[in-house]
Amino acid sequence: VLKDAKSGFLSELVKHHISGQLKIAPEHVSPRVLSYMGKPDAKVYDKFVEKYKQENEKAGLKQYLVPYFMSSHPGCKLEDAILLAEYMKRTGQHPDQVQDFYPTPGTVSTCMYYTGIDIRTGKEVYVPRSYEEKQMQRALLQYKNPANYELVEKALRLAGRTDLIGYDKKCLIKP
């Protein structure tokens, strides 16, 4: 969409084909995780968000983006989940739902999950497997939920990011 500056596709989409919300799947912002996912840099997503807002303003509409983010994808370490949590905090996003990576047949990600190897490079890839780490990664993406405070704090401590620990229940990750 961003490379298609001449056709007016995004304008047409915004004006006539969205009923208030457009669901999109940036999935992550960590360069490492995005590379394992085969996705472009997070700056591409940010540019799309800006362009989408501009098109809505031009059309006099107030429509929203509903981003889909994922935890525990092969290659995602705690520090990557923290990077995504910081991004969400900075951009004011507080998802009610987060998708944990779930292997689905026929995908490169599933192959990485089961083998621990990136089949494109032949190199080992970290795969979060323990229930506790998966819970911590998910909690980081929902850092604002008071029920996740202990897991968020534990994840931040394990990653050596105690500078981010906020102790009031309204701000579980400091800006």
CSV table of N, CA and C in Angstrom, one decimal:
chain,number,residue,atom,x,y,z
A,1,VAL,N,0.8,-1.2,0.0
A,1,VAL,CA,0.0,0.0,0.0
A,1,VAL,C,0.9,1.3,0.0
A,2,LEU,N,2.0,1.2,0.8
A,2,LEU,CA,2.8,2.4,0.8
A,2,LEU,C,3.6,2.7,-0.5
A,3,LYS,N,3.9,1.6,-1.2
A,3,LYS,CA,4.6,1.8,-2.5
A,3,LYS,C,3.7,2.2,-3.6
A,4,ASP,N,2.4,2.0,-3.4
A,4,ASP,CA,1.4,2.3,-4.4
A,4,ASP,C,0.8,3.8,-4.2
A,5,ALA,N,1.7,4.7,-4.6
A,5,ALA,CA,1.3,6.1,-4.4
A,5,ALA,C,0.4,6.7,-5.4
A,6,LYS,N,0.2,6.1,-6.6
A,6,LYS,CA,-0.5,6.6,-7.7
A,6,LYS,C,-2.0,6.2,-7.8
A,7,SER,N,-2.3,5.0,-7.3
A,7,SER,CA,-3.6,4.4,-7.6
A,7,SER,C,-4.7,4.9,-6.7
A,8,GLY,N,-4.4,5.5,-5.6
A,8,GLY,CA,-5.4,5.9,-4.7
A,8,GLY,C,-6.1,4.8,-3.9
A,9,PHE,N,-5.4,3.6,-3.9
A,9,PHE,CA,-6.0,2.5,-3.2
A,9,PHE,C,-6.4,2.7,-1.8
A,10,LEU,N,-5.5,3.3,-1.0
A,10,LEU,CA,-5.7,3.5,0.4
A,10,LEU,C,-6.9,4.5,0.6
A,11,SER,N,-6.9,5.5,-0.2
A,11,SER,CA,-8.0,6.5,-0.1
A,11,SER,C,-9.3,5.8,-0.4
A,12,GLU,N,-9.4,5.0,-1.4
A,12,GLU,CA,-10.6,4.3,-1.8
A,12,GLU,C,-11.0,3.3,-0.6
A,13,LEU,N,-10.0,2.6,-0.1
A,13,LEU,CA,-10.3,1.7,1.0
A,13,LEU,C,-10.9,2.4,2.2
A,14,VAL,N,-10.2,3.6,2.6
A,14,VAL,CA,-10.7,4.3,3.8
A,14,VAL,C,-12.1,4.9,3.5
A,15,LYS,N,-12.4,5.4,2.4
A,15,LYS,CA,-13.7,6.1,2.1
A,15,LYS,C,-14.8,5.1,2.0
A,16,HIS,N,-14.6,3.9,1.4
A,16,HIS,CA,-15.7,3.1,1.0
A,16,HIS,C,-15.7,1.6,1.5
A,17,HIS,N,-14.6,1.2,2.2
A,17,HIS,CA,-14.6,-0.2,2.5
A,17,HIS,C,-14.2,-0.6,3.9
A,18,ILE,N,-14.3,0.4,4.8
A,18,ILE,CA,-14.0,0.1,6.2
A,18,ILE,C,-15.2,0.6,7.0
A,19,SER,N,-15.7,-0.3,7.9
A,19,SER,CA,-16.9,0.0,8.7
A,19,SER,C,-16.5,0.5,10.1
A,20,GLY,N,-15.5,1.3,10.2
A,20,GLY,CA,-15.1,1.8,11.5
A,20,GLY,C,-13.7,1.3,12.0
A,21,GLN,N,-13.4,0.1,11.7
A,21,GLN,CA,-12.2,-0.5,12.2
A,21,GLN,C,-11.5,-1.3,11.1
A,22,LEU,N,-10.2,-1.2,11.0
A,22,LEU,CA,-9.4,-2.0,10.0
A,22,LEU,C,-8.4,-2.8,10.8
A,23,LYS,N,-8.6,-4.1,10.7
A,23,LYS,CA,-7.6,-5.0,11.5
A,23,LYS,C,-6.4,-5.2,10.6
A,24,ILE,N,-5.3,-5.1,11.3
A,24,ILE,CA,-4.0,-5.3,10.6
A,24,ILE,C,-3.1,-6.1,11.5
A,25,ALA,N,-2.0,-6.7,10.9
A,25,ALA,CA,-1.2,-7.6,11.6
A,25,ALA,C,0.3,-7.2,11.6
A,26,PRO,N,0.7,-6.2,12.3
A,26,PRO,CA,2.1,-5.9,12.4
A,26,PRO,C,2.9,-7.0,13.2
A,27,GLU,N,2.2,-7.7,14.1
A,27,GLU,CA,2.6,-8.8,14.9
A,27,GLU,C,3.8,-8.5,15.9
A,28,HIS,N,4.7,-7.7,15.5
A,28,HIS,CA,5.8,-7.4,16.4
A,28,HIS,C,6.5,-6.1,16.0
A,29,VAL,N,7.5,-5.6,16.8
A,29,VAL,CA,8.3,-4.5,16.4
A,29,VAL,C,9.8,-4.8,16.5
A,30,SER,N,10.1,-5.9,17.1
A,30,SER,CA,11.6,-6.2,17.2
A,30,SER,C,12.1,-6.6,15.9
A,31,PRO,N,13.2,-6.0,15.5
A,31,PRO,CA,13.8,-6.3,14.2
A,31,PRO,C,14.2,-7.8,14.1
A,32,ARG,N,14.6,-8.4,15.2
A,32,ARG,CA,15.0,-9.8,15.1
A,32,ARG,C,13.7,-10.7,14.9
A,33,VAL,N,12.7,-10.4,15.6
A,33,VAL,CA,11.5,-11.2,15.5
A,33,VAL,C,10.8,-11.0,14.1
A,34,LEU,N,10.8,-9.8,13.7
A,34,LEU,CA,10.2,-9.5,12.4
A,34,LEU,C,11.0,-10.2,11.3
A,35,SER,N,12.3,-10.3,11.4
A,35,SER,CA,13.1,-11.0,10.4
A,35,SER,C,12.7,-12.5,10.3
A,36,TYR,N,12.5,-13.1,11.5
A,36,TYR,CA,12.1,-14.5,11.5
A,36,TYR,C,10.7,-14.6,11.0
A,37,MET,N,9.8,-13.6,11.1
A,37,MET,CA,8.5,-13.7,10.6
A,37,MET,C,8.4,-13.4,9.1
A,38,GLY,N,9.5,-12.9,8.6
A,38,GLY,CA,9.6,-12.5,7.1
A,38,GLY,C,8.8,-11.2,6.9
A,39,LYS,N,8.8,-10.3,7.9
A,39,LYS,CA,8.1,-9.0,7.8
A,39,LYS,C,9.1,-7.9,7.7
A,40,PRO,N,8.6,-6.7,7.2
A,40,PRO,CA,9.5,-5.6,7.1
A,40,PRO,C,9.6,-4.9,8.5
A,41,ASP,N,10.6,-4.0,8.5
A,41,ASP,CA,10.8,-3.2,9.7
A,41,ASP,C,9.6,-2.5,10.3
A,42,ALA,N,9.5,-2.3,11.5
A,42,ALA,CA,8.4,-1.7,12.2
A,42,ALA,C,8.1,-0.3,11.7
A,43,LYS,N,9.1,0.4,11.1
A,43,LYS,CA,8.9,1.7,10.5
A,43,LYS,C,7.9,1.7,9.4
A,44,VAL,N,7.8,0.5,8.7
A,44,VAL,CA,6.8,0.4,7.6
A,44,VAL,C,5.4,0.4,8.2
A,45,TYR,N,5.2,-0.3,9.3
A,45,TYR,CA,3.9,-0.2,10.0
A,45,TYR,C,3.6,1.2,10.5
A,46,ASP,N,4.6,1.9,11.1
A,46,ASP,CA,4.4,3.2,11.6
A,46,ASP,C,4.0,4.2,10.5
A,47,LYS,N,4.7,4.0,9.3
A,47,LYS,CA,4.3,4.8,8.1
A,47,LYS,C,2.9,4.6,7.7
A,48,PHE,N,2.5,3.3,7.7
A,48,PHE,CA,1.1,3.0,7.3
A,48,PHE,C,0.1,3.6,8.3
A,49,VAL,N,0.4,3.5,9.6
A,49,VAL,CA,-0.5,4.1,10.6
A,49,VAL,C,-0.7,5.6,10.3
A,50,GLU,N,0.4,6.3,10.0
A,50,GLU,CA,0.4,7.8,9.7
A,50,GLU,C,-0.5,8.0,8.4
A,51,LYS,N,-0.2,7.3,7.4
A,51,LYS,CA,-0.9,7.4,6.1
A,51,LYS,C,-2.4,7.1,6.3
A,52,TYR,N,-2.7,6.1,7.1
A,52,TYR,CA,-4.1,5.8,7.3
A,52,TYR,C,-4.8,6.9,8.1
A,53,LYS,N,-4.1,7.5,9.1
A,53,LYS,CA,-4.7,8.6,9.8
A,53,LYS,C,-4.9,9.8,8.8
A,54,GLN,N,-3.9,10.1,8.0
A,54,GLN,CA,-4.1,11.2,7.0
A,54,GLN,C,-5.2,11.0,6.1
A,55,GLU,N,-5.4,9.8,5.6
A,55,GLU,CA,-6.5,9.5,4.7
A,55,GLU,C,-7.8,9.7,5.4
A,56,ASN,N,-7.9,9.3,6.6
A,56,ASN,CA,-9.2,9.4,7.4
A,56,ASN,C,-9.5,10.9,7.6
A,57,GLU,N,-8.5,11.7,7.9
A,57,GLU,CA,-8.7,13.1,8.1
A,57,GLU,C,-9.1,13.8,6.8
A,58,LYS,N,-8.5,13.4,5.7
A,58,LYS,CA,-8.9,14.0,4.4
A,58,LYS,C,-10.4,13.6,4.1
A,59,ALA,N,-10.8,12.4,4.5
A,59,ALA,CA,-12.1,12.0,4.2
A,59,ALA,C,-13.1,12.4,5.2
A,60,GLY,N,-12.7,13.1,6.3
A,60,GLY,CA,-13.5,13.5,7.3
A,60,GLY,C,-14.1,12.3,8.1
A,61,LEU,N,-13.4,11.3,8.2
A,61,LEU,CA,-13.8,10.1,8.9
A,61,LEU,C,-13.0,9.8,10.2
A,62,LYS,N,-13.6,9.1,11.1
A,62,LYS,CA,-12.9,8.7,12.3
A,62,LYS,C,-13.0,7.2,12.4
A,63,GLN,N,-12.0,6.6,11.8
A,63,GLN,CA,-11.9,5.1,11.8
A,63,GLN,C,-10.6,4.7,12.5
A,64,TYR,N,-10.6,3.5,13.0
A,64,TYR,CA,-9.5,3.0,13.8
A,64,TYR,C,-8.8,1.8,13.2
A,65,LEU,N,-7.6,1.7,13.6
A,65,LEU,CA,-6.8,0.5,13.3
A,65,LEU,C,-6.8,-0.4,14.5
A,66,VAL,N,-7.0,-1.7,14.3
A,66,VAL,CA,-6.9,-2.7,15.4
A,66,VAL,C,-5.7,-3.6,15.0
A,67,PRO,N,-4.6,-3.3,15.7
A,67,PRO,CA,-3.4,-4.1,15.4
A,67,PRO,C,-3.4,-5.4,16.1
A,68,TYR,N,-2.8,-6.4,15.5
A,68,TYR,CA,-2.7,-7.8,16.0
A,68,TYR,C,-1.2,-8.0,16.4
A,69,PHE,N,-0.9,-8.2,17.6
A,69,PHE,CA,0.4,-8.5,18.1
A,69,PHE,C,0.5,-9.9,18.6
A,70,MET,N,1.7,-10.5,18.6
A,70,MET,CA,2.0,-11.8,18.9
A,70,MET,C,3.1,-12.0,19.9
A,71,SER,N,2.9,-12.9,20.9
A,71,SER,CA,4.0,-13.2,21.8
A,71,SER,C,4.5,-14.6,21.5
A,72,SER,N,5.7,-14.8,22.0
A,72,SER,CA,6.4,-16.1,22.0
A,72,SER,C,6.6,-16.7,20.6
A,73,HIS,N,6.8,-15.9,19.6
A,73,HIS,CA,7.1,-16.4,18.2
A,73,HIS,C,8.6,-16.9,18.3
A,74,PRO,N,8.9,-17.9,17.5
A,74,PRO,CA,10.3,-18.4,17.4
A,74,PRO,C,11.2,-17.2,17.1
A,75,GLY,N,12.3,-17.1,17.9
A,75,GLY,CA,13.2,-16.0,17.8
A,75,GLY,C,12.9,-14.9,18.8
A,76,CYS,N,11.8,-14.9,19.5
A,76,CYS,CA,11.4,-13.9,20.4
A,76,CYS,C,11.9,-14.2,21.8
A,77,LYS,N,12.8,-13.4,22.3
A,77,LYS,CA,13.3,-13.5,23.7
A,77,LYS,C,12.6,-12.5,24.5
A,78,LEU,N,12.8,-12.5,25.9
A,78,LEU,CA,12.2,-11.6,26.8
A,78,LEU,C,12.5,-10.2,26.4
A,79,GLU,N,13.7,-9.9,26.0
A,79,GLU,CA,14.1,-8.5,25.6
A,79,GLU,C,13.3,-8.0,24.4
A,80,ASP,N,12.9,-8.9,23.5
A,80,ASP,CA,12.1,-8.6,22.3
A,80,ASP,C,10.6,-8.2,22.8
A,81,ALA,N,10.1,-9.0,23.7
A,81,ALA,CA,8.8,-8.8,24.2
A,81,ALA,C,8.8,-7.5,25.0
A,82,ILE,N,9.9,-7.2,25.7
A,82,ILE,CA,10.0,-5.9,26.4
A,82,ILE,C,10.0,-4.7,25.4
A,83,LEU,N,10.7,-4.9,24.3
A,83,LEU,CA,10.8,-3.9,23.3
A,83,LEU,C,9.4,-3.6,22.7
A,84,LEU,N,8.6,-4.7,22.5
A,84,LEU,CA,7.2,-4.5,22.1
A,84,LEU,C,6.3,-3.8,23.1
A,85,ALA,N,6.5,-4.2,24.4
A,85,ALA,CA,5.7,-3.6,25.5
A,85,ALA,C,6.1,-2.1,25.6
A,86,GLU,N,7.3,-1.7,25.4
A,86,GLU,CA,7.7,-0.3,25.4
A,86,GLU,C,7.1,0.4,24.3
A,87,TYR,N,7.1,-0.2,23.1
A,87,TYR,CA,6.4,0.4,21.9
A,87,TYR,C,5.0,0.6,22.2
A,88,MET,N,4.3,-0.4,22.7
A,88,MET,CA,2.9,-0.2,23.0
A,88,MET,C,2.6,0.9,24.0
A,89,LYS,N,3.4,1.0,25.0
A,89,LYS,CA,3.3,2.1,26.0
A,89,LYS,C,3.5,3.4,25.3
A,90,ARG,N,4.5,3.5,24.5
A,90,ARG,CA,4.8,4.8,23.8
A,90,ARG,C,3.7,5.2,22.9
A,91,THR,N,3.1,4.2,22.2
A,91,THR,CA,2.1,4.6,21.3
A,91,THR,C,0.6,4.5,21.8
A,92,GLY,N,0.5,4.2,23.1
A,92,GLY,CA,-0.8,4.2,23.8
A,92,GLY,C,-1.7,3.0,23.5
A,93,GLN,N,-1.0,1.9,23.2
A,93,GLN,CA,-1.8,0.7,22.9
A,93,GLN,C,-1.9,-0.2,24.1
A,94,HIS,N,-3.1,-0.7,24.4
A,94,HIS,CA,-3.3,-1.6,25.5
A,94,HIS,C,-4.2,-2.7,25.1
A,95,PRO,N,-3.7,-3.7,24.5
A,95,PRO,CA,-4.5,-4.8,23.9
A,95,PRO,C,-5.2,-5.6,25.0
A,96,ASP,N,-6.5,-5.9,24.7
A,96,ASP,CA,-7.2,-6.8,25.6
A,96,ASP,C,-6.9,-8.2,25.2
A,97,GLN,N,-6.6,-8.5,24.0
A,97,GLN,CA,-6.2,-9.8,23.5
A,97,GLN,C,-4.8,-9.8,22.9
A,98,VAL,N,-4.1,-10.9,23.2
A,98,VAL,CA,-2.8,-11.1,22.6
A,98,VAL,C,-2.7,-12.5,22.2
A,99,GLN,N,-2.2,-12.7,21.0
A,99,GLN,CA,-2.1,-14.1,20.5
A,99,GLN,C,-0.7,-14.7,20.8
A,100,ASP,N,-0.7,-15.8,21.5
A,100,ASP,CA,0.6,-16.5,21.7
A,100,ASP,C,0.8,-17.3,20.4
A,101,PHE,N,2.1,-17.4,20.0
A,101,PHE,CA,2.4,-18.1,18.8
A,101,PHE,C,1.9,-19.6,19.0
A,102,TYR,N,1.2,-20.0,17.9
A,102,TYR,CA,0.7,-21.3,17.9
A,102,TYR,C,1.1,-21.9,16.6
A,103,PRO,N,1.8,-23.1,16.6
A,103,PRO,CA,2.3,-23.6,15.3
A,103,PRO,C,1.1,-24.1,14.4
A,104,THR,N,1.2,-23.6,13.2
A,104,THR,CA,0.2,-24.0,12.2
A,104,THR,C,0.9,-24.7,11.0
A,105,PRO,N,0.3,-25.8,10.5
A,105,PRO,CA,1.0,-26.6,9.4
A,105,PRO,C,1.4,-25.8,8.2
A,106,GLY,N,2.6,-26.1,7.7
A,106,GLY,CA,3.0,-25.6,6.4
A,106,GLY,C,3.7,-24.2,6.5
A,107,THR,N,4.0,-23.7,7.7
A,107,THR,CA,4.7,-22.4,7.8
A,107,THR,C,6.1,-22.5,8.2
A,108,VAL,N,6.9,-21.5,7.7
A,108,VAL,CA,8.3,-21.4,8.1
A,108,VAL,C,8.4,-21.3,9.7
A,109,SER,N,7.5,-20.5,10.2
A,109,SER,CA,7.5,-20.3,11.7
A,109,SER,C,7.3,-21.6,12.4
A,110,THR,N,6.4,-22.4,12.0
A,110,THR,CA,6.2,-23.7,12.6
A,110,THR,C,7.4,-24.6,12.5
A,111,CYS,N,8.0,-24.6,11.3
A,111,CYS,CA,9.2,-25.4,11.2
A,111,CYS,C,10.3,-24.9,12.2
A,112,MET,N,10.4,-23.6,12.3
A,112,MET,CA,11.4,-23.1,13.3
A,112,MET,C,11.0,-23.5,14.7
A,113,TYR,N,9.7,-23.5,15.0
A,113,TYR,CA,9.2,-23.9,16.3
A,113,TYR,C,9.6,-25.4,16.7
A,114,TYR,N,9.4,-26.2,15.7
A,114,TYR,CA,9.6,-27.7,16.0
A,114,TYR,C,11.1,-28.1,15.9
A,115,THR,N,11.9,-27.4,15.0
A,115,THR,CA,13.3,-27.8,14.8
A,115,THR,C,14.3,-27.0,15.6
A,116,GLY,N,13.9,-25.7,15.9
A,116,GLY,CA,14.8,-24.8,16.5
A,116,GLY,C,15.8,-24.3,15.5
A,117,ILE,N,15.5,-24.4,14.2
A,117,ILE,CA,16.4,-24.0,13.1
A,117,ILE,C,15.7,-23.1,12.1
A,118,ASP,N,16.3,-22.0,11.7
A,118,ASP,CA,15.7,-21.2,10.6
A,118,ASP,C,16.1,-21.9,9.3
A,119,ILE,N,15.1,-22.5,8.7
A,119,ILE,CA,15.4,-23.2,7.4
A,119,ILE,C,15.9,-22.4,6.3
A,120,ARG,N,15.7,-21.1,6.4
A,120,ARG,CA,16.3,-20.2,5.4
A,120,ARG,C,17.8,-20.0,5.5
A,121,THR,N,18.3,-20.1,6.7
A,121,THR,CA,19.7,-19.9,6.9
A,121,THR,C,20.4,-21.1,7.4
A,122,GLY,N,19.7,-22.1,8.0
A,122,GLY,CA,20.3,-23.2,8.6
A,122,GLY,C,20.8,-23.0,10.0
A,123,LYS,N,20.6,-21.8,10.5
A,123,LYS,CA,21.1,-21.4,11.8
A,123,LYS,C,20.1,-21.7,12.9
A,124,GLU,N,20.6,-21.9,14.1
A,124,GLU,CA,19.7,-22.2,15.3
A,124,GLU,C,18.9,-20.9,15.6
A,125,VAL,N,17.7,-21.1,16.1
A,125,VAL,CA,16.9,-20.0,16.4
A,125,VAL,C,16.3,-20.3,17.8
A,126,TYR,N,16.3,-19.3,18.7
A,126,TYR,CA,15.8,-19.4,20.0
A,126,TYR,C,14.2,-19.6,19.9
A,127,VAL,N,13.7,-20.6,20.7
A,127,VAL,CA,12.3,-20.8,20.7
A,127,VAL,C,11.8,-20.8,22.1
A,128,PRO,N,11.0,-19.8,22.5
A,128,PRO,CA,10.4,-19.8,23.9
A,128,PRO,C,9.5,-21.0,24.1
A,129,ARG,N,9.9,-21.9,25.0
A,129,ARG,CA,9.1,-23.2,25.1
A,129,ARG,C,8.4,-23.3,26.5
A,130,SER,N,9.1,-22.7,27.5
A,130,SER,CA,8.5,-23.0,28.9
A,130,SER,C,7.2,-22.2,29.0
A,131,TYR,N,6.3,-22.8,29.8
A,131,TYR,CA,5.0,-22.2,30.1
A,131,TYR,C,5.3,-20.8,30.8
A,132,GLU,N,6.2,-20.8,31.7
A,132,GLU,CA,6.5,-19.6,32.4
A,132,GLU,C,7.0,-18.4,31.5
A,133,GLU,N,7.9,-18.7,30.6
A,133,GLU,CA,8.3,-17.7,29.7
A,133,GLU,C,7.2,-17.2,28.8
A,134,LYS,N,6.4,-18.1,28.3
A,134,LYS,CA,5.3,-17.8,27.4
A,134,LYS,C,4.4,-16.8,28.2
A,135,GLN,N,4.1,-17.2,29.5
A,135,GLN,CA,3.2,-16.3,30.3
A,135,GLN,C,3.8,-14.9,30.5
A,136,MET,N,5.1,-14.9,30.7
A,136,MET,CA,5.8,-13.6,30.9
A,136,MET,C,5.7,-12.8,29.7
A,137,GLN,N,6.0,-13.4,28.5
A,137,GLN,CA,5.9,-12.6,27.2
A,137,GLN,C,4.5,-12.1,27.0
A,138,ARG,N,3.6,-12.9,27.2
A,138,ARG,CA,2.2,-12.4,27.1
A,138,ARG,C,1.8,-11.3,28.1
A,139,ALA,N,2.3,-11.5,29.3
A,139,ALA,CA,2.0,-10.5,30.3
A,139,ALA,C,2.6,-9.1,30.0
A,140,LEU,N,3.8,-9.2,29.4
A,140,LEU,CA,4.5,-7.9,29.0
A,140,LEU,C,3.6,-7.1,28.0
A,141,LEU,N,3.0,-7.9,27.1
A,141,LEU,CA,2.2,-7.2,26.1
A,141,LEU,C,0.9,-6.7,26.7
A,142,GLN,N,0.5,-7.2,27.8
A,142,GLN,CA,-0.7,-6.7,28.5
A,142,GLN,C,-0.2,-6.1,29.9
A,143,TYR,N,0.8,-5.3,29.9
A,143,TYR,CA,1.5,-4.8,31.1
A,143,TYR,C,0.6,-4.0,32.0
A,144,LYS,N,-0.5,-3.4,31.4
A,144,LYS,CA,-1.4,-2.6,32.1
A,144,LYS,C,-2.4,-3.3,33.0
A,145,ASN,N,-2.5,-4.6,32.7
A,145,ASN,CA,-3.5,-5.4,33.5
A,145,ASN,C,-2.8,-5.7,34.9
A,146,PRO,N,-3.4,-5.3,36.0
A,146,PRO,CA,-2.9,-5.5,37.3
A,146,PRO,C,-2.7,-7.0,37.6
A,147,ALA,N,-3.4,-7.9,37.0
A,147,ALA,CA,-3.2,-9.3,37.2
A,147,ALA,C,-1.9,-9.8,36.7
A,148,ASN,N,-1.3,-9.0,35.8
A,148,ASN,CA,0.0,-9.4,35.2
A,148,ASN,C,1.2,-8.8,35.9
A,149,TYR,N,1.0,-8.0,36.9
A,149,TYR,CA,2.1,-7.3,37.5
A,149,TYR,C,3.3,-8.2,37.9
A,150,GLU,N,3.0,-9.3,38.6
A,150,GLU,CA,4.1,-10.1,39.1
A,150,GLU,C,4.9,-10.7,37.9
A,151,LEU,N,4.2,-11.2,36.9
A,151,LEU,CA,4.9,-11.7,35.8
A,151,LEU,C,5.7,-10.6,35.0
A,152,VAL,N,5.1,-9.5,34.9
A,152,VAL,CA,5.9,-8.4,34.2
A,152,VAL,C,7.1,-8.0,35.0
A,153,GLU,N,7.0,-7.9,36.3
A,153,GLU,CA,8.1,-7.6,37.2
A,153,GLU,C,9.2,-8.7,37.1
A,154,LYS,N,8.8,-9.9,37.1
A,154,LYS,CA,9.7,-11.0,37.0
A,154,LYS,C,10.5,-11.0,35.7
A,155,ALA,N,9.7,-10.8,34.6
A,155,ALA,CA,10.3,-10.7,33.2
A,155,ALA,C,11.4,-9.6,33.2
A,156,LEU,N,11.0,-8.4,33.7
A,156,LEU,CA,11.9,-7.2,33.7
A,156,LEU,C,13.1,-7.5,34.5
A,157,ARG,N,13.0,-8.1,35.6
A,157,ARG,CA,14.2,-8.5,36.5
A,157,ARG,C,15.1,-9.5,35.7
A,158,LEU,N,14.5,-10.5,35.2
A,158,LEU,CA,15.2,-11.6,34.4
A,158,LEU,C,16.0,-11.0,33.3
A,159,ALA,N,15.4,-10.0,32.6
A,159,ALA,CA,16.1,-9.3,31.5
A,159,ALA,C,17.0,-8.2,31.9
A,160,GLY,N,17.1,-8.0,33.2
A,160,GLY,CA,18.0,-6.9,33.7
A,160,GLY,C,17.5,-5.5,33.4
A,161,ARG,N,16.1,-5.4,33.3
A,161,ARG,CA,15.5,-4.1,33.0
A,161,ARG,C,14.7,-3.5,34.2
A,162,THR,N,15.3,-3.6,35.3
A,162,THR,CA,14.7,-3.1,36.5
A,162,THR,C,14.4,-1.6,36.4
A,163,ASP,N,15.1,-0.9,35.5
A,163,ASP,CA,14.8,0.6,35.3
A,163,ASP,C,13.4,0.8,34.8
A,164,LEU,N,12.7,-0.2,34.3
A,164,LEU,CA,11.4,-0.1,33.7
A,164,LEU,C,10.3,-0.4,34.7
A,165,ILE,N,10.6,-0.9,35.9
A,165,ILE,CA,9.6,-1.3,36.8
A,165,ILE,C,9.0,-0.1,37.5
A,166,GLY,N,7.7,-0.1,37.3
A,166,GLY,CA,6.9,1.0,38.0
A,166,GLY,C,6.1,0.4,39.1
A,167,TYR,N,5.9,1.1,40.2
A,167,TYR,CA,5.3,0.5,41.3
A,167,TYR,C,3.9,0.9,41.6
A,168,ASP,N,3.4,1.9,40.8
A,168,ASP,CA,2.0,2.2,41.0
A,168,ASP,C,1.2,1.3,40.0
A,169,LYS,N,0.1,0.8,40.4
A,169,LYS,CA,-0.6,-0.2,39.6
A,169,LYS,C,-1.2,0.4,38.3
A,170,LYS,N,-1.1,1.7,38.1
A,170,LYS,CA,-1.6,2.3,36.9
A,170,LYS,C,-0.5,2.3,35.8
A,171,CYS,N,0.7,2.1,36.2
A,171,CYS,CA,1.8,2.2,35.3
A,171,CYS,C,2.8,1.1,35.6
A,172,LEU,N,2.5,0.0,35.0
A,172,LEU,CA,3.4,-1.2,35.3
A,172,LEU,C,4.7,-1.2,34.6
A,173,ILE,N,4.8,-0.4,33.5
A,173,ILE,CA,6.1,-0.2,32.9
A,173,ILE,C,6.3,1.3,32.8
A,174,LYS,N,7.4,1.7,33.3
A,174,LYS,CA,7.7,3.2,33.2
A,174,LYS,C,7.9,3.6,31.8
A,175,PRO,N,7.5,4.8,31.5
A,175,PRO,CA,7.8,5.3,30.1
A,175,PRO,C,9.2,5.5,29.8
